[in-house]
Coordinates of C-alpha atoms in Angstrom, one line a residue:
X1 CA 33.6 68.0 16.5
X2 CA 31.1 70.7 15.2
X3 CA 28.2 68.7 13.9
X4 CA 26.8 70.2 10.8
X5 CA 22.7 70.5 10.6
X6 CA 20.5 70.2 8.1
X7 CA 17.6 72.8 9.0
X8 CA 14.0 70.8 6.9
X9 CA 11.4 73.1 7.2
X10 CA 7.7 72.1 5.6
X11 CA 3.9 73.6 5.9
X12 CA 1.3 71.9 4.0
X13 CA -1.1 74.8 3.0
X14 CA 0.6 78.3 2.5
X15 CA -2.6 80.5 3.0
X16 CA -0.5 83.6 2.7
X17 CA 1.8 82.3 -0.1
X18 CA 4.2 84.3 1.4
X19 CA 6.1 81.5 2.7
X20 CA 5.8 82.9 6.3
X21 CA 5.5 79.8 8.2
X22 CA 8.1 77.9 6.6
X23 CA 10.2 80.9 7.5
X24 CA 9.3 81.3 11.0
X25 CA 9.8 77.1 11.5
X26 CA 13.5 78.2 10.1
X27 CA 14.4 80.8 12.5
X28 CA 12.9 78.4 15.5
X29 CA 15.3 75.3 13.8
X30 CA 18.3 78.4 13.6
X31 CA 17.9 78.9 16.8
X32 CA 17.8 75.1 18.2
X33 CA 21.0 74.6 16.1
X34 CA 22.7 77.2 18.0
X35 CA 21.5 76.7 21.1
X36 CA 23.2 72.7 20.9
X37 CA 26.4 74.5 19.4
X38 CA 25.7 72.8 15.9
X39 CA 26.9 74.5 12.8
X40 CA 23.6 75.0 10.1
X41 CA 25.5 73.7 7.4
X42 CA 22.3 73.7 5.0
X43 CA 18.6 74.5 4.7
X44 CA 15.8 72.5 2.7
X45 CA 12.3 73.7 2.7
X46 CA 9.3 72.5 1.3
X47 CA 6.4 75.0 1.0
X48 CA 3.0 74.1 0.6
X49 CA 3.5 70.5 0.4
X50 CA 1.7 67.9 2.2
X51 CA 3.6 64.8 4.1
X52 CA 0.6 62.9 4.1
X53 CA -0.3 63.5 0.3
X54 CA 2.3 60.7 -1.2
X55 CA 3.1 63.7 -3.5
X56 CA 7.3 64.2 -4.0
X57 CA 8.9 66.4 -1.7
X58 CA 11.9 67.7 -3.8
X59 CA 14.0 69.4 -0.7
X60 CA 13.0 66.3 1.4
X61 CA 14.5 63.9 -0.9
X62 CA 17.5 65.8 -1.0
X63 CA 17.8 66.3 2.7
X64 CA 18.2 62.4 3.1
X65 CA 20.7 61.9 0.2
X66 CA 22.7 64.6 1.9
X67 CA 22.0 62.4 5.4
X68 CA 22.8 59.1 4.1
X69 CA 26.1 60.6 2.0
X70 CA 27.3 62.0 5.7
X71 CA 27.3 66.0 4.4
X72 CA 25.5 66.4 6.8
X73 CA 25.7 64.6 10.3
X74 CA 22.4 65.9 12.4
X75 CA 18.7 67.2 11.3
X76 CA 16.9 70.2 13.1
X77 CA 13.0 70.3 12.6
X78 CA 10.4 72.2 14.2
X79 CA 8.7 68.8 15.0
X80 CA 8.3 65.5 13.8
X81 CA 4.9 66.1 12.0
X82 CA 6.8 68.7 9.6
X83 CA 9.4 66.1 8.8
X84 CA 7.3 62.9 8.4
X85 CA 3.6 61.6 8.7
X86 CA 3.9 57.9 7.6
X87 CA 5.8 55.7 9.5
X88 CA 7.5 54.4 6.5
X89 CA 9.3 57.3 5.6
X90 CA 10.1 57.9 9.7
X91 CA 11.8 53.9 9.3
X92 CA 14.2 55.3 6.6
X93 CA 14.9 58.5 8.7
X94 CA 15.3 56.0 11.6
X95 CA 17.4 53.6 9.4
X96 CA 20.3 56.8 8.4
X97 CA 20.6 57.5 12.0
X98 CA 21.6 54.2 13.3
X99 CA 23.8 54.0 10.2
X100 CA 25.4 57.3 10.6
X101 CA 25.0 57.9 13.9
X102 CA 22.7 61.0 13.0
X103 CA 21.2 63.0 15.9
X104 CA 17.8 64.6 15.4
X105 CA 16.8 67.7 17.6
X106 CA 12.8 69.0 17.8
X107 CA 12.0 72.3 18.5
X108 CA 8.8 70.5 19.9
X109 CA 10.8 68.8 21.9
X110 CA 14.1 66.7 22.3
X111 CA 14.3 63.1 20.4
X112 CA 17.1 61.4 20.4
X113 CA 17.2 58.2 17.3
X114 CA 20.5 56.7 18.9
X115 CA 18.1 55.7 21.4
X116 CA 15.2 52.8 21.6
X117 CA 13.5 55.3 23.7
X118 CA 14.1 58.2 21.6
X119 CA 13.1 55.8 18.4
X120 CA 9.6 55.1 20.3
X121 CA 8.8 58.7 20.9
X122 CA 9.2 59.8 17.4
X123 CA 7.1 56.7 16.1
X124 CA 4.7 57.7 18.6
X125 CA 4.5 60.9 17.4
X126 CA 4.7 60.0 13.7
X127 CA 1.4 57.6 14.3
X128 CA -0.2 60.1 16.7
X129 CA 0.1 62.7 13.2
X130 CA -0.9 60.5 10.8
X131 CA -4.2 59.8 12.8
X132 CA -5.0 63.4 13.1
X133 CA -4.3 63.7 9.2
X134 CA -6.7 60.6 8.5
X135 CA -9.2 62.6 11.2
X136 CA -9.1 65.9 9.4
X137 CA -9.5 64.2 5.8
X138 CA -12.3 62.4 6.9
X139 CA -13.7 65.8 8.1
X140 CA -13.3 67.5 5.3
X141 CA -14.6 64.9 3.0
X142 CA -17.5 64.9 5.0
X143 CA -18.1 68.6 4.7
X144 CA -17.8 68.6 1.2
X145 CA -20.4 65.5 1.1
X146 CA -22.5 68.2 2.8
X147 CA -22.1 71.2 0.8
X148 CA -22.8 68.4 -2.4
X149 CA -26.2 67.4 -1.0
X150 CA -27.0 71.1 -0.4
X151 CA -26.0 72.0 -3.7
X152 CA -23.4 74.7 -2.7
X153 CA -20.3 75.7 -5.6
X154 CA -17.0 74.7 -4.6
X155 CA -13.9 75.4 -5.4
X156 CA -12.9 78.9 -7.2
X157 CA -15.4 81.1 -9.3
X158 CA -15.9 79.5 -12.5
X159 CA -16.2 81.2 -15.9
X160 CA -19.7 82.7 -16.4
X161 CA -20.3 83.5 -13.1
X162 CA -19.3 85.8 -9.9
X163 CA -19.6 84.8 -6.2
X164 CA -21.7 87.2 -4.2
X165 CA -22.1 86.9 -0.6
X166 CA -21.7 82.9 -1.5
X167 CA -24.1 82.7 -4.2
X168 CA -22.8 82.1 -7.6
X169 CA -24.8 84.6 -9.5
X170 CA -25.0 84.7 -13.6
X171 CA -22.4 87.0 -15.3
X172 CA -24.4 88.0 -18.2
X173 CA -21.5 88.7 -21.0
X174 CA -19.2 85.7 -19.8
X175 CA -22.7 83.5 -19.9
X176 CA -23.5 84.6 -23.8
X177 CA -19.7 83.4 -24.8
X178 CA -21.0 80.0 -22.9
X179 CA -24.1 79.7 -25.0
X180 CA -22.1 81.0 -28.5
X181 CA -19.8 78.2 -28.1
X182 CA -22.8 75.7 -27.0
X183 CA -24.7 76.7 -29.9
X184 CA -22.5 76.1 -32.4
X185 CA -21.4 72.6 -31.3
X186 CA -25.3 71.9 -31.0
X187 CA -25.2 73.7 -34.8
X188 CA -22.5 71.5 -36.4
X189 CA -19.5 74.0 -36.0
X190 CA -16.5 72.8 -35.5
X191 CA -14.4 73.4 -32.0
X192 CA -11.9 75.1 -34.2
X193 CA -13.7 77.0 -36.4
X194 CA -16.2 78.5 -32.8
X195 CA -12.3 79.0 -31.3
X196 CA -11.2 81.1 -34.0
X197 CA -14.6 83.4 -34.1
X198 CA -13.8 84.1 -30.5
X199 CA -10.4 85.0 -31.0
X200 CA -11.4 87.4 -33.7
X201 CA -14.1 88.9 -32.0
X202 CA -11.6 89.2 -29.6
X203 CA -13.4 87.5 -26.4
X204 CA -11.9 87.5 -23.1
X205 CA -10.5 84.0 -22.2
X206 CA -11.1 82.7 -18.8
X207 CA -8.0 83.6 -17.5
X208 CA -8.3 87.3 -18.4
X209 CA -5.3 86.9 -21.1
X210 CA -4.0 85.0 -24.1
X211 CA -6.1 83.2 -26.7
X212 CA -8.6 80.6 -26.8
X213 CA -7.9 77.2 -27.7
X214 CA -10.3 74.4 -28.6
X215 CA -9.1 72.1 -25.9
X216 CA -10.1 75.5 -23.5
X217 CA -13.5 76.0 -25.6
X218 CA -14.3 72.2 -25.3
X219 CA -13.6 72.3 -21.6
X220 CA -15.5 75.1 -21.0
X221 CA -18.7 73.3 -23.1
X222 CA -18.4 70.3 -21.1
X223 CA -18.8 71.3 -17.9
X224 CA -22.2 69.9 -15.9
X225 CA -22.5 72.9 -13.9
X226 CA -23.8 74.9 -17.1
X227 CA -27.0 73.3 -17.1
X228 CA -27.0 73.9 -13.1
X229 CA -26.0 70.5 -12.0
X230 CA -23.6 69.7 -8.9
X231 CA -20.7 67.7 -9.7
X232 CA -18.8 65.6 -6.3
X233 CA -16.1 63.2 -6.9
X234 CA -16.4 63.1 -10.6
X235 CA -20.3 62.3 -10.6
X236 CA -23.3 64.5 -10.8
X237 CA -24.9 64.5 -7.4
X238 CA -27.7 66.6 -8.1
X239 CA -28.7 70.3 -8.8
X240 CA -26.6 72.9 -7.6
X241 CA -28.2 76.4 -6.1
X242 CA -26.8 78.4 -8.7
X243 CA -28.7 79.9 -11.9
X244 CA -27.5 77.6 -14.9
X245 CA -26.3 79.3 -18.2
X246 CA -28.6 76.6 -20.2
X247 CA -31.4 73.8 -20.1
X248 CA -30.2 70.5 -19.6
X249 CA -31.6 69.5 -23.1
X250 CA -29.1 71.8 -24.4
X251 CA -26.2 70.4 -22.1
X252 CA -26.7 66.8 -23.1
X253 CA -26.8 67.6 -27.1
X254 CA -23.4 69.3 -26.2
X255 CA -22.4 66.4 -24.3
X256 CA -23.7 64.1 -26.9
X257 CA -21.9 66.0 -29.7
X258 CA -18.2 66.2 -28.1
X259 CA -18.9 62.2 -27.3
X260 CA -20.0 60.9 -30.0
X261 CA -17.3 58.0 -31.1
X262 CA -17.7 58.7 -34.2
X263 CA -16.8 62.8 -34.1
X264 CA -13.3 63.3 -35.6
X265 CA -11.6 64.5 -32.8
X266 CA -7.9 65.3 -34.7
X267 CA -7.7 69.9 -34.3
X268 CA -5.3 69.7 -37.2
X269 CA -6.8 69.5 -40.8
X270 CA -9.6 71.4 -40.7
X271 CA -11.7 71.9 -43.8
X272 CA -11.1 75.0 -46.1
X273 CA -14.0 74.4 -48.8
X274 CA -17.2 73.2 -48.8
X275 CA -17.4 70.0 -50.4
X276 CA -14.3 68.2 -49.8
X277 CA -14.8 65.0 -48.0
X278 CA -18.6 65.0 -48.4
X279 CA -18.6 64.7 -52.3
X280 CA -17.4 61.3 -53.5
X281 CA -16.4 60.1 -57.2
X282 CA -19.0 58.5 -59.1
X283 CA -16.6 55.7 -60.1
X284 CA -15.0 54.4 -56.8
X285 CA -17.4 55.8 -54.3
X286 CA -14.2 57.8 -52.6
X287 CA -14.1 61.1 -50.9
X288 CA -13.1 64.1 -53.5
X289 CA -10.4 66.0 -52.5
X290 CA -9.7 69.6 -53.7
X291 CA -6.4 70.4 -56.0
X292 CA -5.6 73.4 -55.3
X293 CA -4.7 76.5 -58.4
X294 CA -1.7 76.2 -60.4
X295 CA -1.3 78.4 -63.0
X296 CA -4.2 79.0 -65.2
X297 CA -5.9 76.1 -63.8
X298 CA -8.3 76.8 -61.1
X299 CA -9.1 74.7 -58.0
X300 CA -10.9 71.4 -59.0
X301 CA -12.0 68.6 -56.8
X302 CA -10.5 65.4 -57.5
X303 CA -10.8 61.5 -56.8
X304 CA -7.2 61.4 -55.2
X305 CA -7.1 57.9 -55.1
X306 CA -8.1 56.8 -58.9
X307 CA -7.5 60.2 -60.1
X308 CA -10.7 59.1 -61.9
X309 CA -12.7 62.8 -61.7
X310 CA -11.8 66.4 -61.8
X311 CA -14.1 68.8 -61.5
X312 CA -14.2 72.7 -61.4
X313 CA -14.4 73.3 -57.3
X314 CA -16.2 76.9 -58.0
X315 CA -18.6 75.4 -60.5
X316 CA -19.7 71.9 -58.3
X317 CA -20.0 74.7 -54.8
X318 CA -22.2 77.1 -57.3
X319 CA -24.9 74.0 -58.0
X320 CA -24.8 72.6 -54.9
X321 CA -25.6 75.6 -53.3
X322 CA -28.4 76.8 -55.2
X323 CA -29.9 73.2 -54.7
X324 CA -29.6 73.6 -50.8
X325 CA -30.6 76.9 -50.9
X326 CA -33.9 76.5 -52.5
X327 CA -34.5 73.4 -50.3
X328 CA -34.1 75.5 -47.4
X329 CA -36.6 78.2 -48.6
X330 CA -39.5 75.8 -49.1
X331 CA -42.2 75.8 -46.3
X332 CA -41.4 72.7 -44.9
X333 CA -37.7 73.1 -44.2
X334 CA -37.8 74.1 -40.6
X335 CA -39.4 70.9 -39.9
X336 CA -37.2 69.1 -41.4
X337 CA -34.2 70.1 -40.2
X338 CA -35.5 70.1 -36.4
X339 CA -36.8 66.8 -36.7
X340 CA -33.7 65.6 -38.1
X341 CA -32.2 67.0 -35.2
X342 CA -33.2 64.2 -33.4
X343 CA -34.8 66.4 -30.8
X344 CA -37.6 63.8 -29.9
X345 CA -35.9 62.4 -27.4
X346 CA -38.1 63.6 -24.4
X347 CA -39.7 59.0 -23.6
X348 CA -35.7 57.8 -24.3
X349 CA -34.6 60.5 -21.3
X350 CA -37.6 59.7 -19.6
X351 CA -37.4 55.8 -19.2
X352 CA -33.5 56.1 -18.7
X353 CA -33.8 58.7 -15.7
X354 CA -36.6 55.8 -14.3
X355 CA -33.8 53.1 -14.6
X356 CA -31.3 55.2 -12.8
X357 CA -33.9 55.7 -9.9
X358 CA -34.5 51.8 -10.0
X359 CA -30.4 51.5 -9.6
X360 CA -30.6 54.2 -6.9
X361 CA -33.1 52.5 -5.0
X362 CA -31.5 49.0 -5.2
X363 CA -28.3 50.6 -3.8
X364 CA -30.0 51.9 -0.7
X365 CA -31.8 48.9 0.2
X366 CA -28.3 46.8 0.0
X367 CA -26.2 49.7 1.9
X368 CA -29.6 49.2 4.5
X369 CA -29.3 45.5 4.6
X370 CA -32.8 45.2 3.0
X371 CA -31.7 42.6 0.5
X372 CA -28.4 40.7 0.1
X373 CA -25.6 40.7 -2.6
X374 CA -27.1 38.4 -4.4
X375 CA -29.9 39.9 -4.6
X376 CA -28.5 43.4 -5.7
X377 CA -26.6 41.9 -8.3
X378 CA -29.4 40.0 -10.1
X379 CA -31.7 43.0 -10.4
X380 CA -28.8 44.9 -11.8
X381 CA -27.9 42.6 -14.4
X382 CA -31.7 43.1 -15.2
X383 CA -31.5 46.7 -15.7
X384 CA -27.7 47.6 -16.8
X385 CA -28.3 46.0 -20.3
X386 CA -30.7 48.4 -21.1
X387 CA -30.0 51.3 -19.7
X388 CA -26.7 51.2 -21.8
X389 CA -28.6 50.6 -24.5
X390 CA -31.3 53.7 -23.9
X391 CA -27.7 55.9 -23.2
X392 CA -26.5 54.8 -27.1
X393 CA -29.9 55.7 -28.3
X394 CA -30.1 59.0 -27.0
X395 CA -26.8 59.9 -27.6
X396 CA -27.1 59.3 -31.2
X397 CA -30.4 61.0 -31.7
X398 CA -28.8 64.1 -29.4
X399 CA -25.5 64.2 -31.3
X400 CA -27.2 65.1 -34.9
X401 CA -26.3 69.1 -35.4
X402 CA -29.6 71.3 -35.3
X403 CA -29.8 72.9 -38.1
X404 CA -33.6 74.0 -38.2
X405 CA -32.2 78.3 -37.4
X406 CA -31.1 78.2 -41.2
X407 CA -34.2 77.4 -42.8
X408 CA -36.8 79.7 -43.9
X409 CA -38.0 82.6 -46.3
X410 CA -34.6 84.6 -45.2
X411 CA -32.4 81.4 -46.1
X412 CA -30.6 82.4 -48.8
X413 CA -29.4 85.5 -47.0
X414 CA -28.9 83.5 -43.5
X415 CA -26.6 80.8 -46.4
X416 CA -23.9 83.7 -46.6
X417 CA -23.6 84.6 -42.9
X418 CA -23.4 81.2 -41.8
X419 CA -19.7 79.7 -40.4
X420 CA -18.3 77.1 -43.1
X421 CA -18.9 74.2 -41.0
X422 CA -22.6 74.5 -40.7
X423 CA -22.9 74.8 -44.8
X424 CA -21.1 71.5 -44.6
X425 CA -23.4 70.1 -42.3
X426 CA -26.6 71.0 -43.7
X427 CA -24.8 69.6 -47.5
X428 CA -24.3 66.5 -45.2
X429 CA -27.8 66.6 -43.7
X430 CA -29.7 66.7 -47.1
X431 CA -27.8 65.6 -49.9
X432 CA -25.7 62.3 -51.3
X433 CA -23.2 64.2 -53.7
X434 CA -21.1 62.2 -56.5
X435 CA -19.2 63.6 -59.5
X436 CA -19.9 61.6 -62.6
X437 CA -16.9 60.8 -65.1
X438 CA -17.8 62.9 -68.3
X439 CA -15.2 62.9 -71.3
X440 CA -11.7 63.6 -70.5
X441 CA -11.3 64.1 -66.9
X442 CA -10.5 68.1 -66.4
X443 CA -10.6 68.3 -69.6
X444 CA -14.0 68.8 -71.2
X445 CA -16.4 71.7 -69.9
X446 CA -18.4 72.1 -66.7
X447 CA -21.5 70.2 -67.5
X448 CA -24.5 70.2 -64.7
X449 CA -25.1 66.5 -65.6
X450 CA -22.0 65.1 -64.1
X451 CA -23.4 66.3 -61.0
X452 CA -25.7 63.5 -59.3
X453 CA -27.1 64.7 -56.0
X454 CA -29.6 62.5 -54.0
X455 CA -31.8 63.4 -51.3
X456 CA -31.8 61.9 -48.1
X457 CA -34.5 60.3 -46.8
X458 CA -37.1 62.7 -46.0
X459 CA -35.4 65.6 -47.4
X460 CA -37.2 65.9 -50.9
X461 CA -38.8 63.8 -53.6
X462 CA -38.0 60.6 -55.2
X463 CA -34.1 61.0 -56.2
X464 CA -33.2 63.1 -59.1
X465 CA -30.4 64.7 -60.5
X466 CA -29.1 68.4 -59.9
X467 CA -29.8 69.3 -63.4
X468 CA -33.0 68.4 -63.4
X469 CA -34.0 69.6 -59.9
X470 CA -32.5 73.3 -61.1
X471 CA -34.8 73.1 -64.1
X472 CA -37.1 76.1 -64.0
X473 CA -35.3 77.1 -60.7
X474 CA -35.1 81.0 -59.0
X475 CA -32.2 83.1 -60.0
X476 CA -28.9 81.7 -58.6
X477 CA -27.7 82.5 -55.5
X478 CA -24.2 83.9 -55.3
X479 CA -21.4 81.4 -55.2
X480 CA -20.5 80.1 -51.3
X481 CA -17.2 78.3 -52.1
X482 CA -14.8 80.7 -51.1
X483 CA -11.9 78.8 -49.3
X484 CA -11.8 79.5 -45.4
X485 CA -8.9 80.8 -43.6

């Protein structure tokens, strides 16, 4: 009887991705099949897959069901290393055959499974490939441990730069999108509101096509190698050779920013005007809301929860605006707004990088045998404590937006350019906003006194009220409530 053959055909690493050497294994298996007078009943091939990698293998799992349901009766492969390289999965090959009498046939050479012979050789061989797989792994590895230490890229081209002659060199366009989006996370903008300014602008993504996304622009903000650092096996092993796009004081405020627990990560409900969720009801202390036009009646914010305010949203932006505004122009701003920033940071950085060195240190005199486990252990309880305590520190004065560029004599001008999200973040910075209950609620007319704004610490004088701080005040600035997208 004609046996029918099942032709498995596999390469690890297609460097053509032509599928080439999968198709010249099948024409050597074609061949073998006829040449023993079998009948090639079926073909399964597996491109660019590793047998090593514990990864599925699609056609291979279908060659065996086909094998152990007996449609088909014998197996051609070019050798044993393209069928199997762990000996458990040459046990369940071995395990069909003596069930269904399956013969196997190498182009690398004859092995027969009905035999204990036959069986050895093909474990032989299976163990013999799996070493040289564990030989060539360990090689790698250990050239990319090199080309880490040396601080050499890896991998494919990443967005910002090009690779000439091996050297990742700056790509000047593709870098000023990296420091746009890194400078508005640093600014208080949010990733959605930095996503859609690239989209309008219409910015190439880094794939060349489509839109951006603030997963993509996050990703992209994230990355260590930005402020030039060399990242190997998910840690940063030192500098890389490459020019970096920013400082590394900019990358950690970017870092701290996208980190910070307390950042609300949701992309959906993103905020359309500029006081919703910062101004709260001077009755029950609860967010305002904004209730949008119906009819004659214009948008109003509102205690949602109580219903217990309702103010005029135009009229509540108008005040508060001014008030920031002429905050912002006095000479003392800038100052203000950078220190708040948090940027003094320079001894918490500095003391935490001496820890790391003291960890470092440790590490190598345990991995030499210079002191015991025991030892290693007790000065790293020592020093974890507060090194986890410095990281908190820093990442809480690094995550506060700097907001120090909108300050000045041009401020009121810079106000009307600037994204929504940074208004809202200065408002946040400076000011403690309630809406005071005053008559009927939406009922009786805009008065400036059911306004009570305090300043921050640091931000102005003794509290006061927004009426009061207006009193005598500059001509008003021009409304900067309009609704967003």
């Amino acid at each position: 009887m004609t046996r029918r053959a099942a032709i498995y055909c596999r390469i690890s690493r297609d460097a053509d991705g032509l599928g080439l050497g999968v198709e010249r294994q099948r024409q050597d298996c074609l061949d073998l099949a006829a040449r023993r007078g079998w009948l090639a009943a079926a073909t399964y091939t597996d491109n660019d897959r590793s047998a090593y990698s514990g990864k599925p293998r699609p056609e291979y799992e279908r060659m065996l069901d086909d094998l152990e349901a007996g449609r088909v009766d014998a197996l051609v492969v070019w050798d044993v290393d393209r069928l199997t390289r762990t000996p458990v999965e040459l046990e369940r090959i071995i395990g069909i055959a003596e069930r269904n009498g399956t013969e196997l046939a190498s182009v690398g050479g004859e092995i027969d499974l009905a035999t204990v012979q036959g069986r050895l050789t093909a474990r032989i061989k299976g163990s013999v490939a799996r070493s040289e797989v564990e030989q060539q792994s360990r090689r790698i590895k250990r050239a990319f441990d090199a080309r880490a230490s040396e601080g050499k890229p890896h991998g494919k081209v990443p967005f910002g730069w090009e690779r000439v002659d091996g050297q990742d060199v700056v790509l000047p366009d593709q870098a000023a999108v990296i420091r746009r989006i890194a400078q508005g996370i640093i600014g208080g903008e949010s990733l959605r509101s930095i996503t859609s300014g690239l989209n309008q602008q219409g910015v190439s993504t880094p794939r060349g096509r489509g839109r951006w996304d603030p997963v993509m622009t996050r990703q992209i903000a994230l990355r260590d190698r930005n402020a030039g650092l060399r990242v190997h096996r998910g840690r940063v092993a030192g500098r890389g050779n490459w020019e970096p796009i920013y400082g590394q004081e900019t990358h950690d405020r970017v870092v701290a920013v996208l980190r910070d627990p307390a950042r609300r990560t949701s992309m959906s409900g993103a905020h359309r005007y500029l006081l919703s969720g910062i101004a709260r009801c001077g009755e029950c202390g609860e967010p305002l809301r904004i209730l949008v036009a119906h009819g004659t009646r214009p948008c109003a914010y509102v205690c949602q929860r109580n219903f217990c305010v309702r103010r005029k949203q135009s009229e509540v932006d108008h005040l508060v605006t001014e008030l920031v505004v002429r905050r912002l122009t006095k000479p003392d701003a800038v100052q203000l707004l950078a220190a708040s920033a948090g940027k003094d940071v320079v001894s918490l950085v500095e003391e935490s990088a001496g820890l790391r060195a003291k960890l470092d240190l440790v590490a190598d005199q345990f991995a030499n045998d210079e002191i015991d486990g025991v030892q290693l252990a007790r000065i790293t309880a020592r020093l974890r404590p507060r090194l986890d305590a410095l990281e908190v520190e820093i990442r809480s004065a690094t995550s506060m937006p700097d907001l120090s560029d909108v300050a000045g004599p041009g401020a009121v001008e810079l106000w009307e350019q600037l994204p929504l999200d940074r208004k809202r973040a200065v408002i946040r910075l400076l000011l403690d906003v309630r809406v005071l209950k005053i008559g009927k609620t939406g009922r009786a007319a805009f008065d400036p006194a059911g306004v009570a704004v305090t300043w921050r610490t640091g931000a102005s004088e003794p509290p006061m009220h927004a009426p009061n701080a207006l009193a005598g005040s500059a001509p008003r600035t021009p409304t900067a409530s309009v609704p967003v997208g």
